[in-house]
Amino acid sequence: MDHDLDDPVLAELSRTVPVPRLEPSGDVFHDLAGCLLEQQHPMRSTKGTYRRLLGHAGLDRLTPAEADRFSEVALPTIRLSGRKLDAFAGVADWFRENAPDWQGMTDTGARKTLRALPGVGAWTADVILLWTLGREDILPVDDYHFKKAMAARYGIAEGAGQTRAMREIAEGWRPHRSLGVRTLLAWREWQREIAR
């Protein structure tokens, strides 16, 4: 459920741009694989590379059990760095051996578990927490589009001190920072559509 945030910038944006309803899939492995292979979060994939790879392998969703066949059939059709391939293989191995209760974990616990996986940094962990697990209080300060949106709407200078300023502003959104993030990203996407 979305909540009203006591922030005049977000209030103005939400009157202008509809914020799409968040429908988390809960499918951590599938979404994480897409993040690792494409460096796009599952709701913003513009290249569609992951979708094409899945189609090539005859899959709608990628499971750990299908990961080896996916690697053999689909991944050779695109050029990926050895680092990405190793990260994907390592994550697939981990998921075949582990079945974590993501819904039962706190945000901190889920983030720690994700960050321990090969190739998963802060941005990827935040993307999974926000979009895949639907957590309500996530602030992905490393997200390029979110940074751009905050800089534009709040007059934050890009560069040194930007992350601190973003965190300070977003303190007022707690415990629903994810809604603030989604509102700003919806506005940025709307702006980009207008410019096309």
GROMACS .gro file of C-alpha atoms in nm:
model
  196
    1MET     CA    1   0.000   0.000   0.000
    2ASP     CA    2   0.131   0.345  -0.089
    3HIS     CA    3   0.132   0.629   0.163
    4ASP     CA    4   0.135   1.006   0.140
    5LEU     CA    5   0.475   1.157   0.210
    6ASP     CA    6   0.499   1.498   0.374
    7ASP     CA    7   0.721   1.643   0.103
    8PRO     CA    8   0.603   1.927  -0.125
    9VAL     CA    9   0.822   1.817  -0.416
   10LEU     CA   10   0.686   1.463  -0.411
   11ALA     CA   11   0.331   1.589  -0.360
   12GLU     CA   12   0.360   1.803  -0.673
   13LEU     CA   13   0.508   1.518  -0.875
   14SER     CA   14   0.242   1.270  -0.767
   15ARG     CA   15  -0.027   1.513  -0.888
   16THR     CA   16   0.149   1.538  -1.225
   17VAL     CA   17   0.276   1.187  -1.291
   18PRO     CA   18   0.102   0.863  -1.196
   19VAL     CA   19   0.330   0.637  -0.996
   20PRO     CA   20   0.288   0.281  -1.125
   21ARG     CA   21   0.166   0.031  -0.869
   22LEU     CA   22   0.450  -0.176  -0.730
   23GLU     CA   23   0.398  -0.544  -0.800
   24PRO     CA   24   0.700  -0.727  -0.659
   25SER     CA   25   0.760  -1.067  -0.815
   26GLY     CA   26   0.941  -1.214  -0.516
   27ASP     CA   27   1.149  -1.414  -0.767
   28VAL     CA   28   1.493  -1.316  -0.643
   29PHE     CA   29   1.698  -1.552  -0.860
   30HIS     CA   30   1.526  -1.459  -1.187
   31ASP     CA   31   1.548  -1.085  -1.123
   32LEU     CA   32   1.900  -1.102  -0.985
   33ALA     CA   33   2.020  -1.289  -1.293
   34GLY     CA   34   1.877  -1.011  -1.510
   35CYS     CA   35   2.052  -0.746  -1.302
   36LEU     CA   36   2.385  -0.928  -1.324
   37LEU     CA   37   2.366  -0.994  -1.697
   38GLU     CA   38   2.217  -0.667  -1.813
   39GLN     CA   39   2.292  -0.411  -1.540
   40GLN     CA   40   1.929  -0.300  -1.556
   41HIS     CA   41   1.676  -0.348  -1.283
   42PRO     CA   42   1.383  -0.573  -1.368
   43MET     CA   43   1.132  -0.289  -1.403
   44ARG     CA   44   1.351  -0.068  -1.621
   45SER     CA   45   1.512  -0.299  -1.875
   46THR     CA   46   1.542  -0.089  -2.188
   47LYS     CA   47   1.758  -0.321  -2.397
   48GLY     CA   48   1.547  -0.631  -2.350
   49THR     CA   49   1.862  -0.844  -2.364
   50TYR     CA   50   1.752  -1.065  -2.079
   51ARG     CA   51   1.410  -1.122  -2.235
   52ARG     CA   52   1.572  -1.220  -2.564
   53LEU     CA   53   1.808  -1.460  -2.386
   54LEU     CA   54   1.517  -1.623  -2.205
   55GLY     CA   55   1.331  -1.660  -2.534
   56HIS     CA   56   1.636  -1.816  -2.695
   57ALA     CA   57   1.638  -2.076  -2.415
   58GLY     CA   58   1.261  -2.127  -2.440
   59LEU     CA   59   1.202  -1.992  -2.089
   60ASP     CA   60   0.962  -1.743  -1.934
   61ARG     CA   61   1.136  -1.740  -1.597
   62LEU     CA   62   1.487  -1.851  -1.510
   63THR     CA   63   1.527  -2.095  -1.221
   64PRO     CA   64   1.848  -2.222  -1.065
   65ALA     CA   65   1.770  -2.567  -1.209
   66GLU     CA   66   1.768  -2.419  -1.563
   67ALA     CA   67   2.079  -2.204  -1.513
   68ASP     CA   68   2.330  -2.447  -1.667
   69ARG     CA   69   2.121  -2.502  -1.980
   70PHE     CA   70   2.061  -2.127  -2.004
   71SER     CA   71   2.439  -2.073  -1.984
   72GLU     CA   72   2.503  -2.326  -2.259
   73VAL     CA   73   2.222  -2.230  -2.497
   74ALA     CA   74   2.158  -1.857  -2.445
   75LEU     CA   75   2.465  -1.687  -2.303
   76PRO     CA   76   2.698  -1.772  -2.595
   77THR     CA   77   2.467  -1.565  -2.821
   78ILE     CA   78   2.587  -1.237  -2.664
   79ARG     CA   79   2.922  -1.097  -2.561
   80LEU     CA   80   2.965  -1.092  -2.183
   81SER     CA   81   3.274  -1.029  -1.974
   82GLY     CA   82   3.430  -1.320  -1.791
   83ARG     CA   83   3.347  -1.137  -1.469
   84LYS     CA   84   2.974  -1.132  -1.546
   85LEU     CA   85   2.976  -1.496  -1.649
   86ASP     CA   86   3.159  -1.596  -1.330
   87ALA     CA   87   2.918  -1.393  -1.117
   88PHE     CA   88   2.617  -1.553  -1.284
   89ALA     CA   89   2.760  -1.903  -1.238
   90GLY     CA   90   2.844  -1.833  -0.874
   91VAL     CA   91   2.497  -1.699  -0.798
   92ALA     CA   92   2.333  -1.996  -0.970
   93ASP     CA   93   2.547  -2.237  -0.765
   94TRP     CA   94   2.452  -2.058  -0.444
   95PHE     CA   95   2.080  -2.068  -0.520
   96ARG     CA   96   2.096  -2.439  -0.602
   97GLU     CA   97   2.236  -2.501  -0.255
   98ASN     CA   98   2.034  -2.246  -0.058
   99ALA     CA   99   1.665  -2.159  -0.030
  100PRO     CA  100   1.653  -1.845   0.184
  101ASP     CA  101   1.331  -1.716   0.333
  102TRP     CA  102   1.354  -1.370   0.176
  103GLN     CA  103   1.017  -1.260   0.310
  104GLY     CA  104   1.118  -1.359   0.662
  105MET     CA  105   1.441  -1.157   0.651
  106THR     CA  106   1.479  -0.800   0.767
  107ASP     CA  107   1.600  -0.547   0.511
  108THR     CA  108   1.944  -0.559   0.674
  109GLY     CA  109   1.954  -0.939   0.667
  110ALA     CA  110   1.840  -0.961   0.305
  111ARG     CA  111   2.090  -0.695   0.200
  112LYS     CA  112   2.374  -0.874   0.380
  113THR     CA  113   2.281  -1.205   0.217
  114LEU     CA  114   2.265  -1.049  -0.128
  115ARG     CA  115   2.590  -0.855  -0.089
  116ALA     CA  116   2.772  -1.179  -0.002
  117LEU     CA  117   2.689  -1.319  -0.348
  118PRO     CA  118   2.940  -1.284  -0.633
  119GLY     CA  119   2.893  -0.970  -0.842
  120VAL     CA  120   2.626  -0.819  -0.616
  121GLY     CA  121   2.702  -0.467  -0.503
  122ALA     CA  122   2.499  -0.206  -0.317
  123TRP     CA  123   2.299  -0.099  -0.624
  124THR     CA  124   2.198  -0.454  -0.715
  125ALA     CA  125   2.099  -0.538  -0.358
  126ASP     CA  126   1.885  -0.224  -0.333
  127VAL     CA  127   1.719  -0.298  -0.667
  128ILE     CA  128   1.620  -0.647  -0.551
  129LEU     CA  129   1.497  -0.521  -0.215
  130LEU     CA  130   1.286  -0.244  -0.368
  131TRP     CA  131   1.149  -0.393  -0.690
  132THR     CA  132   1.159  -0.770  -0.637
  133LEU     CA  133   1.082  -0.795  -0.266
  134GLY     CA  134   0.873  -0.476  -0.246
  135ARG     CA  135   1.042  -0.342   0.066
  136GLU     CA  136   0.902  -0.004   0.171
  137ASP     CA  137   1.206   0.178   0.304
  138ILE     CA  138   1.485   0.140   0.048
  139LEU     CA  139   1.700   0.431  -0.075
  140PRO     CA  140   1.921   0.328  -0.371
  141VAL     CA  141   2.161   0.623  -0.364
  142ASP     CA  142   2.382   0.456  -0.627
  143ASP     CA  143   2.103   0.443  -0.887
  144TYR     CA  144   2.197   0.671  -1.178
  145HIS     CA  145   1.841   0.772  -1.268
  146PHE     CA  146   1.740   0.832  -0.908
  147LYS     CA  147   2.046   1.053  -0.857
  148LYS     CA  148   1.959   1.255  -1.167
  149ALA     CA  149   1.598   1.295  -1.059
  150MET     CA  150   1.688   1.410  -0.709
  151ALA     CA  151   1.948   1.653  -0.841
  152ALA     CA  152   1.696   1.806  -1.080
  153ARG     CA  153   1.399   1.830  -0.843
  154TYR     CA  154   1.579   1.927  -0.521
  155GLY     CA  155   1.860   2.138  -0.667
  156ILE     CA  156   2.132   1.908  -0.540
  157ALA     CA  157   2.473   1.967  -0.695
  158GLU     CA  158   2.611   1.651  -0.852
  159GLY     CA  159   2.946   1.529  -0.727
  160ALA     CA  160   3.097   1.541  -0.379
  161GLY     CA  161   2.832   1.566  -0.111
  162GLN     CA  162   2.546   1.453  -0.336
  163THR     CA  163   2.487   1.123  -0.160
  164ARG     CA  164   2.483   1.289   0.181
  165ALA     CA  165   2.231   1.550   0.060
  166MET     CA  166   2.010   1.276  -0.089
  167ARG     CA  167   2.011   1.085   0.238
  168GLU     CA  168   1.929   1.396   0.441
  169ILE     CA  169   1.629   1.484   0.223
  170ALA     CA  170   1.503   1.126   0.221
  171GLU     CA  171   1.513   1.104   0.601
  172GLY     CA  172   1.178   1.282   0.595
  173TRP     CA  173   1.030   1.003   0.383
  174ARG     CA  174   1.091   0.728   0.641
  175PRO     CA  175   0.959   0.462   0.674
  176HIS     CA  176   0.837   0.481   0.314
  177ARG     CA  177   1.147   0.596   0.126
  178SER     CA  178   1.077   0.347  -0.153
  179LEU     CA  179   0.767   0.547  -0.246
  180GLY     CA  180   0.974   0.862  -0.276
  181VAL     CA  181   1.220   0.678  -0.498
  182ARG     CA  182   0.944   0.538  -0.719
  183THR     CA  183   0.779   0.880  -0.750
  184LEU     CA  184   1.101   1.046  -0.863
  185LEU     CA  185   1.181   0.764  -1.106
  186ALA     CA  186   0.829   0.783  -1.253
  187TRP     CA  187   0.877   1.157  -1.305
  188ARG     CA  188   1.218   1.105  -1.469
  189GLU     CA  189   1.076   0.843  -1.705
  190TRP     CA  190   0.787   1.078  -1.788
  191GLN     CA  191   1.037   1.356  -1.868
  192ARG     CA  192   1.234   1.123  -2.093
  193GLU     CA  193   0.917   1.018  -2.276
  194ILE     CA  194   0.831   1.383  -2.339
  195ALA     CA  195   1.179   1.445  -2.477
  196ARG     CA  196   1.155   1.157  -2.726
   0.00000   0.00000   0.00000
